[in-house]
CSV table of C-alpha atoms in Angstrom, one decimal:
chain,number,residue,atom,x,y,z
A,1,UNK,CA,19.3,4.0,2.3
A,2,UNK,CA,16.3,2.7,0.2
A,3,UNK,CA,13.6,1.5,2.1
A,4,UNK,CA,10.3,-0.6,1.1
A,5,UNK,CA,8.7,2.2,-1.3
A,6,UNK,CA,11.9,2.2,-2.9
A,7,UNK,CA,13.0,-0.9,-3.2
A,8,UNK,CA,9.4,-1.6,-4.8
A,9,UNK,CA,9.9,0.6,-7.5
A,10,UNK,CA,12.9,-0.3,-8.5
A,11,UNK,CA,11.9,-4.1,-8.7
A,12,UNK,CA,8.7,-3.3,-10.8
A,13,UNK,CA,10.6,-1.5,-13.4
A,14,UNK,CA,13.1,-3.7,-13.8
A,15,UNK,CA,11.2,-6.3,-14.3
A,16,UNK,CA,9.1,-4.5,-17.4
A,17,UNK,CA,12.6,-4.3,-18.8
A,18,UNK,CA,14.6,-8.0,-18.1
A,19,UNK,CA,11.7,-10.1,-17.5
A,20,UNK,CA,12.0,-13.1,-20.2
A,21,UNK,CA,15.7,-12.3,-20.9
A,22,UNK,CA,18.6,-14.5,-20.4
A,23,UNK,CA,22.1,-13.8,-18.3
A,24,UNK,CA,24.9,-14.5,-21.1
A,25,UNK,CA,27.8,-13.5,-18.9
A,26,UNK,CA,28.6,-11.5,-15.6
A,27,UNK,CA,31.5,-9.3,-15.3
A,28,UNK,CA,32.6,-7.6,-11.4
A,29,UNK,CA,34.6,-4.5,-11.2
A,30,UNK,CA,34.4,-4.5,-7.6
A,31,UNK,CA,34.9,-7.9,-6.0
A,32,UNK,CA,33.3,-7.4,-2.4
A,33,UNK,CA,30.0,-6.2,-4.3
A,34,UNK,CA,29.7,-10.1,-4.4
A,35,UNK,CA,28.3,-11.5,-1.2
A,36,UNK,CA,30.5,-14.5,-0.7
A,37,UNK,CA,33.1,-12.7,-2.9
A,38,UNK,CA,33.7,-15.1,-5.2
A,39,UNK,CA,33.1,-13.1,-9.2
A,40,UNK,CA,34.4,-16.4,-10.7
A,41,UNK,CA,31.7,-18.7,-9.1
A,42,UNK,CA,29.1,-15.7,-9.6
A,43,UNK,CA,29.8,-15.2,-13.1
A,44,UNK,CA,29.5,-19.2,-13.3
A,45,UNK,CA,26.2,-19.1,-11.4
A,46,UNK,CA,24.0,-16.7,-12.9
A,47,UNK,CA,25.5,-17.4,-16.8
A,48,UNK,CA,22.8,-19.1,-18.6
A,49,UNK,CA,19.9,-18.5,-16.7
A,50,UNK,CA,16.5,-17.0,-17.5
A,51,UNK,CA,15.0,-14.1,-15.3
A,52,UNK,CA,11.6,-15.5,-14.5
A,53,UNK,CA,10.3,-12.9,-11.5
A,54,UNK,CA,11.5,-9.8,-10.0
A,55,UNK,CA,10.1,-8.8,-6.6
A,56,UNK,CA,11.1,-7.7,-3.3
A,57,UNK,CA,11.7,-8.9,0.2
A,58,UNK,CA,12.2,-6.5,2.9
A,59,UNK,CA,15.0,-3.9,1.2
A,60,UNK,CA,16.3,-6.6,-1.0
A,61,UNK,CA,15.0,-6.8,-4.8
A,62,UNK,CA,14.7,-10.8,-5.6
A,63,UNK,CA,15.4,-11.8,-9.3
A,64,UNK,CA,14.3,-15.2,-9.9
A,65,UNK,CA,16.2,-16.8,-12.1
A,66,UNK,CA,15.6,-20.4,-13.7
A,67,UNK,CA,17.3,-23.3,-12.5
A,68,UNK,CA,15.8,-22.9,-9.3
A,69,UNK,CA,18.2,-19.9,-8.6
A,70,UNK,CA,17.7,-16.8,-7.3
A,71,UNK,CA,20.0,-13.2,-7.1
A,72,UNK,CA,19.6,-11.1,-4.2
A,73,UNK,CA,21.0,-7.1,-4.8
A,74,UNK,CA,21.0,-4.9,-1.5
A,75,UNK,CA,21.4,-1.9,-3.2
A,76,UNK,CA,22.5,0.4,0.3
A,77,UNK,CA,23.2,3.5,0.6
A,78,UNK,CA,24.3,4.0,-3.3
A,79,UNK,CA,23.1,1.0,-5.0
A,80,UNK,CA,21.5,1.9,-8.6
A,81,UNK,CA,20.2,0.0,-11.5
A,82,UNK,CA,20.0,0.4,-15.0
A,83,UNK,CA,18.8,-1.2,-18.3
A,84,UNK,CA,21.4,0.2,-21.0
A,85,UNK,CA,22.1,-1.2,-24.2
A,86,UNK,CA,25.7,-2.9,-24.2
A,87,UNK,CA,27.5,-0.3,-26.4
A,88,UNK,CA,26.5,2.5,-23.9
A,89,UNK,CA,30.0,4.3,-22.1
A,90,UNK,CA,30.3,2.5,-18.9
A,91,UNK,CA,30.3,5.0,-15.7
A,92,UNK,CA,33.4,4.9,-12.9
A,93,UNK,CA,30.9,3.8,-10.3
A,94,UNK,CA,29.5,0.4,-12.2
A,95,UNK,CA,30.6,-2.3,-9.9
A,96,UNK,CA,28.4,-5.2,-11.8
A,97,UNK,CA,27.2,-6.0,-15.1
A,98,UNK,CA,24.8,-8.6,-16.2
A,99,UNK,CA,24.9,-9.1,-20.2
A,100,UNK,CA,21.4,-10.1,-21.5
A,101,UNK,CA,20.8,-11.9,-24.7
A,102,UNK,CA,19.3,-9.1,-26.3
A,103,UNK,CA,22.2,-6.7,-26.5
A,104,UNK,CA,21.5,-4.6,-23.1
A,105,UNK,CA,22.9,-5.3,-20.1
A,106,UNK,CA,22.1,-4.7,-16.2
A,107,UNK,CA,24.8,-2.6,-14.7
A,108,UNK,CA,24.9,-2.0,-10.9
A,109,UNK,CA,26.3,1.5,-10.1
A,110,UNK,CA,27.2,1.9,-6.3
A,111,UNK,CA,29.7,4.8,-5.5
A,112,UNK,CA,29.7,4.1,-1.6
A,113,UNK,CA,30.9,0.5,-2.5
A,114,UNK,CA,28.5,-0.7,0.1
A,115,UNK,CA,26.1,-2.3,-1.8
A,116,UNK,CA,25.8,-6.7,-2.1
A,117,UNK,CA,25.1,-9.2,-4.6
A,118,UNK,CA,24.1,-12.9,-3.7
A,119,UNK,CA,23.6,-16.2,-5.7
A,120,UNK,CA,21.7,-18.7,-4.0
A,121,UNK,CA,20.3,-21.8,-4.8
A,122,UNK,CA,16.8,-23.9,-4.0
A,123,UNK,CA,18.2,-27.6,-3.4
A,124,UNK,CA,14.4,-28.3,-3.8
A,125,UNK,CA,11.3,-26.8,-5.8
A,126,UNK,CA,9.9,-24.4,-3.2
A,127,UNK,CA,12.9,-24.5,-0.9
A,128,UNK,CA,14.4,-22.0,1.3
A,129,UNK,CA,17.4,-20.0,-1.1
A,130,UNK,CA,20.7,-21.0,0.4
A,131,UNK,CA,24.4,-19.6,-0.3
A,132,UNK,CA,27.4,-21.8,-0.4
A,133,UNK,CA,27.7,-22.0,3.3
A,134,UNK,CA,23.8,-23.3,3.9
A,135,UNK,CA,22.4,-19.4,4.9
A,136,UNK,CA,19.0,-18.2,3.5
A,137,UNK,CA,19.2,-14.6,3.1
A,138,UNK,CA,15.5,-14.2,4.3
A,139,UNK,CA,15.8,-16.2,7.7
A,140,UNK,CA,15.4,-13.5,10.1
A,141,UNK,CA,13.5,-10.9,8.3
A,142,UNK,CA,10.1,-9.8,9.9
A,143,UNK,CA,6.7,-9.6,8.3
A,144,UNK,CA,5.7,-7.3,5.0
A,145,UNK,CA,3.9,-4.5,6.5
A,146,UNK,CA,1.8,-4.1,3.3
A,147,UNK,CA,1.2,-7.6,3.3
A,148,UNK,CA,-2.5,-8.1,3.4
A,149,UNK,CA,-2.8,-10.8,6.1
A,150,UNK,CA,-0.5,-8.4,8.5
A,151,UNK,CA,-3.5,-7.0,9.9
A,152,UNK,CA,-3.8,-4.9,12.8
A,153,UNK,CA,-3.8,-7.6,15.6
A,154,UNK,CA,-0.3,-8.9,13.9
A,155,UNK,CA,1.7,-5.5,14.4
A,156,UNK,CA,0.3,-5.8,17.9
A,157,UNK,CA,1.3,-8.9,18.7
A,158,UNK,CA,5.2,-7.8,16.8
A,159,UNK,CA,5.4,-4.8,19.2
A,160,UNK,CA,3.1,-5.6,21.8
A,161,UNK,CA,5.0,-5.1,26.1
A,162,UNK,CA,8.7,-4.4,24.3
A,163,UNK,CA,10.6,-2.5,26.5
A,164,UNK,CA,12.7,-0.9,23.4
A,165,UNK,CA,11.6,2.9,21.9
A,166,UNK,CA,9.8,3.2,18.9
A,167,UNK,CA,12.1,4.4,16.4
A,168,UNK,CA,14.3,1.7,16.7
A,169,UNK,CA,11.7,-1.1,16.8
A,170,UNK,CA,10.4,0.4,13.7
A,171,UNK,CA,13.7,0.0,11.8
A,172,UNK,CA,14.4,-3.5,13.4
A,173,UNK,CA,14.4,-5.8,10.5
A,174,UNK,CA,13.2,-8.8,12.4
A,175,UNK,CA,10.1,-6.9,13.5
A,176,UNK,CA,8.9,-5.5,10.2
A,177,UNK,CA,10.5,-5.5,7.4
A,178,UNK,CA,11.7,-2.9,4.7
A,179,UNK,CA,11.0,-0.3,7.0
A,180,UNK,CA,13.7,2.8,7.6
A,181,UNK,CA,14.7,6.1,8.6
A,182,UNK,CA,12.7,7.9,6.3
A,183,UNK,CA,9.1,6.2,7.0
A,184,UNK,CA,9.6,5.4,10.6
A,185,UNK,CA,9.8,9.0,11.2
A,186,UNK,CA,6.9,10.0,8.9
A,187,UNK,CA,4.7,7.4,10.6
A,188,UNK,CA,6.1,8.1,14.0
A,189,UNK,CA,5.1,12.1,13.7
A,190,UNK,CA,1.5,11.3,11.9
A,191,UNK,CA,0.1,9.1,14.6
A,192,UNK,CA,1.9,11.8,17.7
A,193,UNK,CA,4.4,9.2,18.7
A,194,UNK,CA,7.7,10.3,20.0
A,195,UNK,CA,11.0,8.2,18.8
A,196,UNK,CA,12.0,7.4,22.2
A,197,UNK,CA,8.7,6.4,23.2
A,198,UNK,CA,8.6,2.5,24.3
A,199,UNK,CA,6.6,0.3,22.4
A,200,UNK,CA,5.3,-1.1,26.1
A,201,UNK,CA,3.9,2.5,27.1
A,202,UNK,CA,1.4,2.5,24.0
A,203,UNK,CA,-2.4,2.4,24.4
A,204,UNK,CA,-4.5,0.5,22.2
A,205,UNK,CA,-5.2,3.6,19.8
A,206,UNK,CA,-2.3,4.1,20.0
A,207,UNK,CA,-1.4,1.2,18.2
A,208,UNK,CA,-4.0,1.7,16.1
A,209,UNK,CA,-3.0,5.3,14.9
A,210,UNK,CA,1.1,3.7,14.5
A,211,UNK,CA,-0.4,0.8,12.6
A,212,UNK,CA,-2.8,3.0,10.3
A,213,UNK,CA,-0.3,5.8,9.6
A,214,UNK,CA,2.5,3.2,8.5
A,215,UNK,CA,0.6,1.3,6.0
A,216,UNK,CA,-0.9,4.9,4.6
A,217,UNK,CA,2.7,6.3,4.2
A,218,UNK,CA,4.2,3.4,2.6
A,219,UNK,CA,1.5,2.9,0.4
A,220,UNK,CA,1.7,6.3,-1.0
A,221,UNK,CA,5.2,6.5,-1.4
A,222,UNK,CA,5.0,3.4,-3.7
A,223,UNK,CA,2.4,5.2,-5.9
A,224,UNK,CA,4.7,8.0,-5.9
A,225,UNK,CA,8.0,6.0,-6.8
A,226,UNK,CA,9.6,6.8,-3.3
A,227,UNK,CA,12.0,9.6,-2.0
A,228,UNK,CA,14.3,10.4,-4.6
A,229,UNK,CA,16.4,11.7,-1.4
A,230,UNK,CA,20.4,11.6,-1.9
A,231,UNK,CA,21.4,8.9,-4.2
A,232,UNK,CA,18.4,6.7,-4.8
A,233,UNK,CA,16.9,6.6,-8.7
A,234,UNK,CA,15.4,4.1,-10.5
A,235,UNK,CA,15.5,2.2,-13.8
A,236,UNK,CA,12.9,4.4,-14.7
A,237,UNK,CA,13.9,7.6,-13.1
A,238,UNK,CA,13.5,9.7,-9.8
A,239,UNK,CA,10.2,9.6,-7.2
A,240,UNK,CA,8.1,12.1,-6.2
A,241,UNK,CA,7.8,11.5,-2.7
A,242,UNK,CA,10.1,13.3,-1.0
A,243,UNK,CA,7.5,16.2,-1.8
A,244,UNK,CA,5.1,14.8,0.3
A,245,UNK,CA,7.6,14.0,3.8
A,246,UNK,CA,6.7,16.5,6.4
A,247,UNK,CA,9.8,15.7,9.0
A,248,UNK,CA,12.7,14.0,7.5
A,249,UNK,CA,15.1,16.0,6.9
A,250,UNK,CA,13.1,19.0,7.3
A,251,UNK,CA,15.3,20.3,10.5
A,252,UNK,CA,14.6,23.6,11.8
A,253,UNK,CA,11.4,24.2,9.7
A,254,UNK,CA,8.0,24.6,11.3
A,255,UNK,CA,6.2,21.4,12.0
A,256,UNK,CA,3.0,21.5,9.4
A,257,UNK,CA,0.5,21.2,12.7
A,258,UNK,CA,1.8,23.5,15.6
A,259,UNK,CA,4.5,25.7,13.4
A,260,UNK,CA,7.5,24.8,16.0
A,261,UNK,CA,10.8,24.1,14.6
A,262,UNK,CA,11.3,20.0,13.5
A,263,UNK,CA,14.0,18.6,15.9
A,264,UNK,CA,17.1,16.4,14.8
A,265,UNK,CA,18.6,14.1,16.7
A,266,UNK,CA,20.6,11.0,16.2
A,267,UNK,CA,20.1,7.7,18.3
A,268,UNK,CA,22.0,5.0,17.5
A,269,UNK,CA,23.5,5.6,14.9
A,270,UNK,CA,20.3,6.8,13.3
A,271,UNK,CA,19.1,10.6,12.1
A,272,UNK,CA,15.7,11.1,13.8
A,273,UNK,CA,13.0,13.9,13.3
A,274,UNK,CA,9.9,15.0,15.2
A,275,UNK,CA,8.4,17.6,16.5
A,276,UNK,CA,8.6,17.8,20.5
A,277,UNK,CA,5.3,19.7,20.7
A,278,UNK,CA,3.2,17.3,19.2
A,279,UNK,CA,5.4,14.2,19.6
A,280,UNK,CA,5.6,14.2,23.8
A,281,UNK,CA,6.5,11.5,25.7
A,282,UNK,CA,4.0,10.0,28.1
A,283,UNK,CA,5.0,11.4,32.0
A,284,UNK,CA,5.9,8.2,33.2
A,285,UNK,CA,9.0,8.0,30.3
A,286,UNK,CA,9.7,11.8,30.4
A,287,UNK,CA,12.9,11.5,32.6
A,288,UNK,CA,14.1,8.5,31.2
A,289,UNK,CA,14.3,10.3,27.3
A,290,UNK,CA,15.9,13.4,29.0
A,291,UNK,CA,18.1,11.9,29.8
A,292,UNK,CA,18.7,10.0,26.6
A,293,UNK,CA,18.4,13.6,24.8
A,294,UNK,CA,20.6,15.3,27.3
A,295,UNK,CA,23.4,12.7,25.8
A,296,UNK,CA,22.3,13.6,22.4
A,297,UNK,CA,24.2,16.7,20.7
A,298,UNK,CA,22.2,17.8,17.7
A,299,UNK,CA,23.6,18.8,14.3
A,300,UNK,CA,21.3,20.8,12.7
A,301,UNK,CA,20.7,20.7,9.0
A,302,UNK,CA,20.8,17.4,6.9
A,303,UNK,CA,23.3,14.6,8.2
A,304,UNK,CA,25.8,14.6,5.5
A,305,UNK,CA,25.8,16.1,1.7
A,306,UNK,CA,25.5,13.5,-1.1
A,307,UNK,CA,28.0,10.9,-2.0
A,308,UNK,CA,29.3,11.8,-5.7
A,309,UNK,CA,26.7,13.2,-8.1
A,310,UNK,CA,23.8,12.2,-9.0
A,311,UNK,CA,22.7,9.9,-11.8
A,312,UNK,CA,21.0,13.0,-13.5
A,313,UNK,CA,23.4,15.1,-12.5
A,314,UNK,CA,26.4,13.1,-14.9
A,315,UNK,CA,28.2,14.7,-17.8
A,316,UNK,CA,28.4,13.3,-21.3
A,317,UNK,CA,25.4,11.7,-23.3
A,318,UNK,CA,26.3,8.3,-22.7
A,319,UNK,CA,27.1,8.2,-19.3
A,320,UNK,CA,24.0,6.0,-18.1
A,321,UNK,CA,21.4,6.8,-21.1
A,322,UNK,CA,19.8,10.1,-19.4
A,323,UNK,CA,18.3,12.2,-21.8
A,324,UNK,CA,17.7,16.1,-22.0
A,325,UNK,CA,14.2,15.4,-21.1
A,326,UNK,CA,15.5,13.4,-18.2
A,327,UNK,CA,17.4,16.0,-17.2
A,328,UNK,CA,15.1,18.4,-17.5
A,329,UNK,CA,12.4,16.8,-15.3
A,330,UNK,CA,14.9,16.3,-12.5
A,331,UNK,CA,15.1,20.0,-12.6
A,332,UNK,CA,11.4,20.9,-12.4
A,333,UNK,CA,11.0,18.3,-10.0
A,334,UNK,CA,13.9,20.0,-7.5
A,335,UNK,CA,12.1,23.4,-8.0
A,336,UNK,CA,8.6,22.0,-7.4
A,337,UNK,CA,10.2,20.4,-3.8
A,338,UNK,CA,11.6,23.6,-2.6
A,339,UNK,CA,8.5,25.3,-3.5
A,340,UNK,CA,6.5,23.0,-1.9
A,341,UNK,CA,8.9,23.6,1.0
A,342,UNK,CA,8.6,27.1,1.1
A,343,UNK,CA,4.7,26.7,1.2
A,344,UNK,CA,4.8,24.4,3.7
A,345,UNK,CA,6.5,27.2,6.1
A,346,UNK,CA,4.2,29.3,5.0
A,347,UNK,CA,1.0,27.3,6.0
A,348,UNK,CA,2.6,26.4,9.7
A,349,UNK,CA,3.8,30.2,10.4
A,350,UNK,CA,0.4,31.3,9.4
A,351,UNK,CA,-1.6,28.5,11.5
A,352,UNK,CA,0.6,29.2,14.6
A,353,UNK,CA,0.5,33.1,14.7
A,354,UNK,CA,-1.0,34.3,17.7
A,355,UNK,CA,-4.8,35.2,17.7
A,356,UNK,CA,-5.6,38.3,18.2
A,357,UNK,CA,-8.4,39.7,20.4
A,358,UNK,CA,-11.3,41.7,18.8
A,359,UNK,CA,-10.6,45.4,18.5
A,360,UNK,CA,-6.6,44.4,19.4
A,361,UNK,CA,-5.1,45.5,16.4
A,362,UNK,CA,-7.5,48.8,16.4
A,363,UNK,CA,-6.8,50.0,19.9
A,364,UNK,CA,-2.8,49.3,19.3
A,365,UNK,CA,-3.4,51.5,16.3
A,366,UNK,CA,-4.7,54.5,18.2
């Protein structure tokens, strides 16, 4: 699923390409793609109305709209966005379209069928957005981790004496938000934190390191677009961050600092990767994550294959807009991430060989 780097980046380019225009008319091809799943009062809604901002809350992208309205789009586990002119071949997978006033239109392409739309309103200037029903989508979201005032005494005081492991306080919503499986474990295995580690356990450097490496990691990754992992693309095509991750999804190759194999394991619900060399859990906590692990069958490899093709990976000219060049980046971009792969493997097998004595390898040669 998208996560904060992601999410970004697809907010900031579409807003260089709607910002200024106006909603003419809204069609659904998917009715539960509509939060309250009412198209007809959606359509009615957001018809109209002037997108003034695009930004992001946690993994939601926020399209301000005038009227004191705003659209929310989830975009899960398949959720993509494009800018296409009107007269572009529609794909299978579009669920929504928003008709602009310029002749393009905003189509929401979701082939898992997982991904939500909401309309809400601000019953005052400033107000809290609230659906039909009174709920403001942002209620019980947790603090921007790239947020300049979240400094490092405010993760402490988020995580601070919790009794629950690391991995999933990471990907708690309500504790920080916009953060996911991809990042947690990146951060998690830069600062030498195991998953299952409880957040109580930690040291004060220890918080420190967790706090440091989070921020570094998600910062990059919005410089570098995200992880174009699975399904995710922007309106302005794929990241470049996936070429940087050293343990997601990266099961069975040789951690970059000790050369043992990345672990994969899934806990609740959730693919997790670290290394159990350099990610150990204090002594005191030992027996209680055996014991967690010893419940755990591992699957190695990559949790499941895509979902449908990619949006570079469609046939016919029209199908979203891609161009040859498009197409042709996506491929030099997949051949620079398993060479970078490769040389990864090589690095860690080299670092972790075994060091030989002086005169060793002479005297075996004798």
């Amino acid at each position: 699923m998208p996560e904060l780097p992601e999410v970004e980046t697809v907010a900031g380019d579409l807003r260089r390409h709607v910002l200024g225009a106006t909603i003419v008319d809204a069609r659904v091809g998917w009715v539960r793609t509509i939060r309250d799943g009412d198209p007809v009062a959606f359509a009615a809604g957001v018809r109209g109305r002037r997108i003034e901002a695009v930004g992001r809350r946690a993994k939601l992208i926020v399209v301000e709209l005038s009227g004191d309205a705003i659209l929310t789009i989830h975009l899960k586990m398949t959720g993509q966005l494009f800018v296409v002119p009107r007269d572009v071949p529609e794909d299978p997978h579009v669920r929504v379209v928003l008709d602009l006033d310029d002749g393009r239109a905003i189509r929401f392409r979701d082939i898992r069928k997982f991904g939500r739309i909401g309309f809400y309103r601000r019953h005052e200037p400033g107000g809290a957005p609230l659906d039909r029903s009174g709920a403001d989508p942002f209620e019980a979201l947790g603090p921007e981790p790239l947020d300049p005032a979240f400094d490092l005494r405010a993760f402490r005081r988020r995580i601070r004496g919790r009794r629950t492991r690391l991995k999933p306080l990471l990907t708690d919503q309500a504790v920080l938000a916009g953060v996911g499986n991809i990042y947690a474990d990146e951060a998690l295995w830069a600062a030498r934190l195991h998953p299952l580690r409880s957040a109580r356990s930690l040291r004060p450097g220890d918080e420190r390191a967790l706090y440091t490496e989070l921020r570094r990691i998600l910062a990059e990754a919005v410089a570098r677009r995200g992880s174009s992992i699975d399904d995710y693309t922007a309106p302005d095509g794929d990241g470049a961050m996936q070429e940087r991750l050293l343990v997601y999804q990266r099961t069975g190759e040789p951690c970059e600092r000790c050369g043992r194999p990345i672990r994969r394991i899934v806990v609740g619900g959730r693919a997790t990767h670290f290394c159990s060399w350099c990610q150990r859990l204090p002594a005191e906590e030992r027996a209680a994550g055996a014991a967690i692990l010893a419940g755990i069958t591992p699957r190695p490899g990559r949790a499941a294959g895509r979902r449908g093709r990619r949006w570079v990976e469609l046939e016919g000219d029209g199908a979203l807009g891609i161009t040859e060049a498009e197409r042709s980046a996506h491929g030099s971009r997949a051949e620079r991430t398993r060479r970078a792969a490769a040389a990864r493997r090589a690095r860690a097998r080299a670092g972790s060989a075994p060091v030989q004595r002086p005169g060793a390898g002479s005297a075996k040669a004798g």
